[in-house]
Tab-separated table of C-alpha atoms in Angstrom:
chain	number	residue	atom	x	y	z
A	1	UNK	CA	0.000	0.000	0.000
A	2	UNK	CA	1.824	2.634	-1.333
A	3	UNK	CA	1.835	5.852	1.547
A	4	UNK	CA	1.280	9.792	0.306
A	5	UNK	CA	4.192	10.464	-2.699
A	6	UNK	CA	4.601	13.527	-3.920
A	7	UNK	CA	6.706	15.346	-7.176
A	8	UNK	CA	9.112	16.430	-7.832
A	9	UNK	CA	11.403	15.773	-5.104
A	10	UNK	CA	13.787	19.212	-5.827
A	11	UNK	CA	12.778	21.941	-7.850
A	12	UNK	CA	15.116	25.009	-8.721
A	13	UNK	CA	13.384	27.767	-10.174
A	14	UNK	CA	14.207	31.427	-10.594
A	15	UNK	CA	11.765	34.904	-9.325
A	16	UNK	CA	8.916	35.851	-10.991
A	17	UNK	CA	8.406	32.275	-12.321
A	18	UNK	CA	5.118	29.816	-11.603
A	19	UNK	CA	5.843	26.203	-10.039
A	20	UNK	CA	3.390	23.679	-9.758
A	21	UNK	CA	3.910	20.544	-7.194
A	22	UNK	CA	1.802	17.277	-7.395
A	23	UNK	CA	0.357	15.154	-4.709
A	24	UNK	CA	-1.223	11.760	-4.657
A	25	UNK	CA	-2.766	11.014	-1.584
A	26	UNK	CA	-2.535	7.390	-0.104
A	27	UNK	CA	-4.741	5.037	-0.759
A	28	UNK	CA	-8.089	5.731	0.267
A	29	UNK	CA	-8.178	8.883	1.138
A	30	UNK	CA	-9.984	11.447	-0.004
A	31	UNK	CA	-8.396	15.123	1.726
A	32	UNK	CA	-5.546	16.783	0.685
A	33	UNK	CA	-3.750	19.207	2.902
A	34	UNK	CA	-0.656	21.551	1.784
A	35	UNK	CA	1.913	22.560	4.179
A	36	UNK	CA	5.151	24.839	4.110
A	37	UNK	CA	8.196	24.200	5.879
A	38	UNK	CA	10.693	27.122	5.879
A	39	UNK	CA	14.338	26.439	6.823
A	40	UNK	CA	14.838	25.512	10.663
A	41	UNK	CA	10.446	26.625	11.193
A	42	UNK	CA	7.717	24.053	11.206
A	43	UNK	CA	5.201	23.452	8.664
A	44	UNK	CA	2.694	26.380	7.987
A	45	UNK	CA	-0.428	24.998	7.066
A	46	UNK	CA	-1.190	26.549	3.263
A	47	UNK	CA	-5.362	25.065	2.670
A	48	UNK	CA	-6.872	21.883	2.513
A	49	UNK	CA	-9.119	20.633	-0.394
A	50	UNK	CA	-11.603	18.158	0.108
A	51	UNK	CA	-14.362	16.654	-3.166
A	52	UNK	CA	-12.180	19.121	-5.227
A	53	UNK	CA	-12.920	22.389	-2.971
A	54	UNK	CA	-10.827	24.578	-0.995
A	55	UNK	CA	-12.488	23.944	2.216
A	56	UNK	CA	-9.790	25.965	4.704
A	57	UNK	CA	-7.214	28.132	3.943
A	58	UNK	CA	-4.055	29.602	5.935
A	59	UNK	CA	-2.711	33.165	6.302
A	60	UNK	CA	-1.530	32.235	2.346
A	61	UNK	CA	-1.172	35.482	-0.107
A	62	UNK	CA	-3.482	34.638	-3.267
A	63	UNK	CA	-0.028	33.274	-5.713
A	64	UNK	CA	-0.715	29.913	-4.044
A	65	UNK	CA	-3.431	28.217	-5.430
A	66	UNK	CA	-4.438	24.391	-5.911
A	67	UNK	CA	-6.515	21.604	-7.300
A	68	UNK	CA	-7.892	18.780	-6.622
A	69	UNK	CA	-8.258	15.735	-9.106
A	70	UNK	CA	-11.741	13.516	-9.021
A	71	UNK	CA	-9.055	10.617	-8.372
A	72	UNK	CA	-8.029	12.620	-5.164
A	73	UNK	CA	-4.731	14.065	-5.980
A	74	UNK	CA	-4.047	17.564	-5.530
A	75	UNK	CA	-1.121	20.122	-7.072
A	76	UNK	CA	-0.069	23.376	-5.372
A	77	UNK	CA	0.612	25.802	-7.778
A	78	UNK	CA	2.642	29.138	-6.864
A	79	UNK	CA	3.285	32.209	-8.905
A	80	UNK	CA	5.418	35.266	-9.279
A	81	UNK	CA	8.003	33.591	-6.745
A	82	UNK	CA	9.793	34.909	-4.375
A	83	UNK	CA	13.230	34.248	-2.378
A	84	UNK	CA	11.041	33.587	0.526
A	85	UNK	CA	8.761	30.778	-1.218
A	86	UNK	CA	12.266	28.733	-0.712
A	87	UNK	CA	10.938	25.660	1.290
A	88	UNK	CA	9.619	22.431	2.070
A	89	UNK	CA	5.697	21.562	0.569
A	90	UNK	CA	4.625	18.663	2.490
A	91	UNK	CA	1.572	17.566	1.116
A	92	UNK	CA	-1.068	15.645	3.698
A	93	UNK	CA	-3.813	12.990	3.303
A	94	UNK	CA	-6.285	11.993	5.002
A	95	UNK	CA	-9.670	10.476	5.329
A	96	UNK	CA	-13.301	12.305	6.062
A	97	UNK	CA	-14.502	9.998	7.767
A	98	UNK	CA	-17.103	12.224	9.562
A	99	UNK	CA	-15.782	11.896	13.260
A	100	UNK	CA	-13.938	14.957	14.703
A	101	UNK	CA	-10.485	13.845	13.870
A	102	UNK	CA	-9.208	12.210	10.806
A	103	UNK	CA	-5.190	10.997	10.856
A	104	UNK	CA	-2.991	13.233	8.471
A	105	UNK	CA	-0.273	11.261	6.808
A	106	UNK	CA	2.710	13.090	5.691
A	107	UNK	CA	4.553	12.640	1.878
A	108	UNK	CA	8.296	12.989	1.873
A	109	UNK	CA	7.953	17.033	0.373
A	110	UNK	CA	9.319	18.798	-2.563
A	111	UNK	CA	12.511	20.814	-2.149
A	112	UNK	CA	11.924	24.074	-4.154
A	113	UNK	CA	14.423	26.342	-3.909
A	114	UNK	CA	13.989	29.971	-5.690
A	115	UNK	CA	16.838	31.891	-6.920
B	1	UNK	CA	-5.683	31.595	17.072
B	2	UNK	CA	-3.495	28.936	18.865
B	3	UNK	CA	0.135	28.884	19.249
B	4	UNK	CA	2.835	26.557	20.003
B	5	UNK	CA	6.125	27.039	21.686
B	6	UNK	CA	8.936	24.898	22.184
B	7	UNK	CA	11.399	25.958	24.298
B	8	UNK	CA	14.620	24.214	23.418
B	9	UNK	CA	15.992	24.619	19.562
B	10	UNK	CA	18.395	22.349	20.095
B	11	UNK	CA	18.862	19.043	22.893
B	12	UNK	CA	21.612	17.129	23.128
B	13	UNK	CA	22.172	14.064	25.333
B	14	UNK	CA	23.767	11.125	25.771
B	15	UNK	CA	22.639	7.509	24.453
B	16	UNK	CA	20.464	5.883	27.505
B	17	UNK	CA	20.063	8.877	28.906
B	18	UNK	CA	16.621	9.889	29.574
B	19	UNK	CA	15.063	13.167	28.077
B	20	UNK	CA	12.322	15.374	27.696
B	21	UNK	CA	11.655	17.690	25.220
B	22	UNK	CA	9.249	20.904	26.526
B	23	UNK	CA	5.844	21.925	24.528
B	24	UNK	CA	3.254	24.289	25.242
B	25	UNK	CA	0.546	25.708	23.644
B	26	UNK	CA	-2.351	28.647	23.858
B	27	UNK	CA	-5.499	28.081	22.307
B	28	UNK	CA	-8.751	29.491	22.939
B	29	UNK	CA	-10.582	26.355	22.018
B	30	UNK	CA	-10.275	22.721	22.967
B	31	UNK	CA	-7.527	20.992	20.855
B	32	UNK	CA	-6.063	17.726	20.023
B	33	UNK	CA	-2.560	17.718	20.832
B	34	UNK	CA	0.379	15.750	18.799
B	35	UNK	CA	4.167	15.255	18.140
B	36	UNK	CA	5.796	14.413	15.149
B	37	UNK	CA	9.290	13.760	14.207
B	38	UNK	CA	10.793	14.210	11.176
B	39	UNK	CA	14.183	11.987	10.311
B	40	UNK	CA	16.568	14.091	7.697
B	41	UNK	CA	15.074	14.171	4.252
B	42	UNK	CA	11.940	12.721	5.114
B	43	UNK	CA	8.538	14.157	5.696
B	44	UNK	CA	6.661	13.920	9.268
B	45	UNK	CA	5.558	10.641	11.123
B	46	UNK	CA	3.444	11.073	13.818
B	47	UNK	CA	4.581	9.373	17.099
B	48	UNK	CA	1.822	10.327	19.169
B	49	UNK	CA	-1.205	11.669	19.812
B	50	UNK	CA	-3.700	12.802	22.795
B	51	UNK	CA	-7.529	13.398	21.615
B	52	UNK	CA	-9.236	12.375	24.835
B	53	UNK	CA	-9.411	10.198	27.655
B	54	UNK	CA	-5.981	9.473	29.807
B	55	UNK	CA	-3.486	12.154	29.397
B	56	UNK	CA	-1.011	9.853	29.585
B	57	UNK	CA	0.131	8.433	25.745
B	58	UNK	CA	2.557	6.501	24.679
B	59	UNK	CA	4.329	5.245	21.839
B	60	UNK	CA	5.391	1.663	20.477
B	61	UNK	CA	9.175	2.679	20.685
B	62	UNK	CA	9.198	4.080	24.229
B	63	UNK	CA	8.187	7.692	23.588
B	64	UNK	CA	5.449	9.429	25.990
B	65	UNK	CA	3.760	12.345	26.502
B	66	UNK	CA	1.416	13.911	29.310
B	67	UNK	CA	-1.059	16.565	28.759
B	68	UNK	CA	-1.348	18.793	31.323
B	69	UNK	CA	-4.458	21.476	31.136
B	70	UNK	CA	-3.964	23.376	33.639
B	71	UNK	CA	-0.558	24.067	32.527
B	72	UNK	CA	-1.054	23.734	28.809
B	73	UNK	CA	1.697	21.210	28.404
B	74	UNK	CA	2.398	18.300	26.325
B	75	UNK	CA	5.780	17.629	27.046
B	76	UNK	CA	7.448	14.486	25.409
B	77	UNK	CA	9.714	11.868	27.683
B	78	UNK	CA	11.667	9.358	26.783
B	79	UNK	CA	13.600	7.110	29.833
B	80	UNK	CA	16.766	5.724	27.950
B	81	UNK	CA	17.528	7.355	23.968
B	82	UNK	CA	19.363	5.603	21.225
B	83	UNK	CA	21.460	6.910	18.663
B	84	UNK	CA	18.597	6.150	15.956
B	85	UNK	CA	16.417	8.860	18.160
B	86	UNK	CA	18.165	11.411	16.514
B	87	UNK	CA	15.710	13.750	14.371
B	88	UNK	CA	13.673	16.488	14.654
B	89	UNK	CA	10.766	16.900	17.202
B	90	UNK	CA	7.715	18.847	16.408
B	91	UNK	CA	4.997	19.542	18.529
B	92	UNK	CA	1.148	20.580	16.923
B	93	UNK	CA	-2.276	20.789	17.985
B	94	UNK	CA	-5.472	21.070	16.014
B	95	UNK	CA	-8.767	23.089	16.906
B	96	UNK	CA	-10.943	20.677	17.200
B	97	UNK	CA	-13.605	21.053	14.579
B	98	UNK	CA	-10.481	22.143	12.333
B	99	UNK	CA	-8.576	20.709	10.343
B	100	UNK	CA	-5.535	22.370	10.141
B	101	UNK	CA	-2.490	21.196	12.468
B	102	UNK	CA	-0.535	24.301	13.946
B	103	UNK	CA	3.561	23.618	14.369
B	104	UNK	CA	6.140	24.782	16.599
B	105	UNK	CA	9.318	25.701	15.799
B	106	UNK	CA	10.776	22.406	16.216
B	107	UNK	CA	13.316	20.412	18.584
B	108	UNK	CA	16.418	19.159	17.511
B	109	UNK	CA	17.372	15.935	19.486
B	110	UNK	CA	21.404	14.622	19.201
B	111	UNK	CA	22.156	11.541	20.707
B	112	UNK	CA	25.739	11.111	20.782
B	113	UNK	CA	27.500	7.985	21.730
């Protein structure tokens, strides 16, 4: 049972450019969460998307955007980048399940470093 | 809003040497309370978790944590590390009714032989 993968696993792009990062969510579930993890900070939570809506959303300026698939997987897509979008994206899963708390699993990330 | 804070940046200790690593939070709702750890190059496994019930929780590889109300505490103990402890440590909690999971800053555990 393969877990939450995500891609790329680096990314180098330059500022000003658009990026867009792909998640498939492990098997199962249907939630996608999208985190960033700065250098030496922990994860910021960016917005969730559950049956292909936006359903929360983090202190997150308007260039980061995403989709979610009818098979469940989800891309984060970022544009006019900065320096400071240099980070981790974890990307979560998880299952609505309709109790109050529903396990997030983690992917590996994407590296994406801006120049 | 809720925050997290933990203390220590950085802990180093010897192998089977027992250690705790300090969290604690502010939230103006009830929350669920977690830790994670996250192994270089890797993404985030949750080692434990407190929703309800005793707030004593433990993990399968020795790990435990305490939630303390009053104090608004979830510290995380272990009584004897190993070198393959080494990682980072990261607090969270979640509103309940939320679904987002709010971070510290992390804690950086070194076990050195």
């Amino acid at each position: 049972d393969a877990g939450v993968t995500q891609s790329p696993t680096h990314l180098i792009k330059t500022r000003g450019q658009q990026v867009t990062l792909r998640c498939s969510p492990k098997s199962g579930h249907d939630t996608v969460s999208w985190y960033q993890q700065a250098l030496g900070q922990g994860p910021q939570f960016i917005f969730q998307y559950y049956e292909e809506e936006e359903r929360q959303r983090g202190n997150f300026p308007d260039r980061f955007s995403g989709h979610q698939f009818p098979n469940y997987s989800s891309e984060l897509n970022v544009n006019a980048l900065l320096l400071g979008d240099s980070a981790l994206y974890l990307c979560a899963s998880s299952l609505d399940s309709g109790s109050t708390y529903n396990e997030q699993f983690f992917g590996p990330g994407t590296r994406l470093t801006v120049l | 809003a809720q925050s997290v804070t933990q203390l220590d940046s950085q802990v180093p200790v010897f192998e089977e040497a027992p250690v705790e690593l300090r969290c604690n939070y502010s939230s103006s709702v009830s929350v669920y309370l977690f830790w994670y750890v996250q192994y270089p190059n890797q993404g985030l496994q949750l080692l434990l978790k407190y929703l309800s019930g005793s707030t004593l929780v433990e993990s399968i590889n020795g790990f435990e944590a305490e939630f303390n109300k009053s104090q608004t505490s979830f510290h995380l103990r272990k009584p004897s590390v190993h070198i393959s402890d080494t990682a980072e440590y990261f607090c969270a909690v979640r509103p309940t009714g939320f679904q987002k999971l709010v971070f510290g800053t992390g804690t950086r555990l070194l076990v050195s032989p």
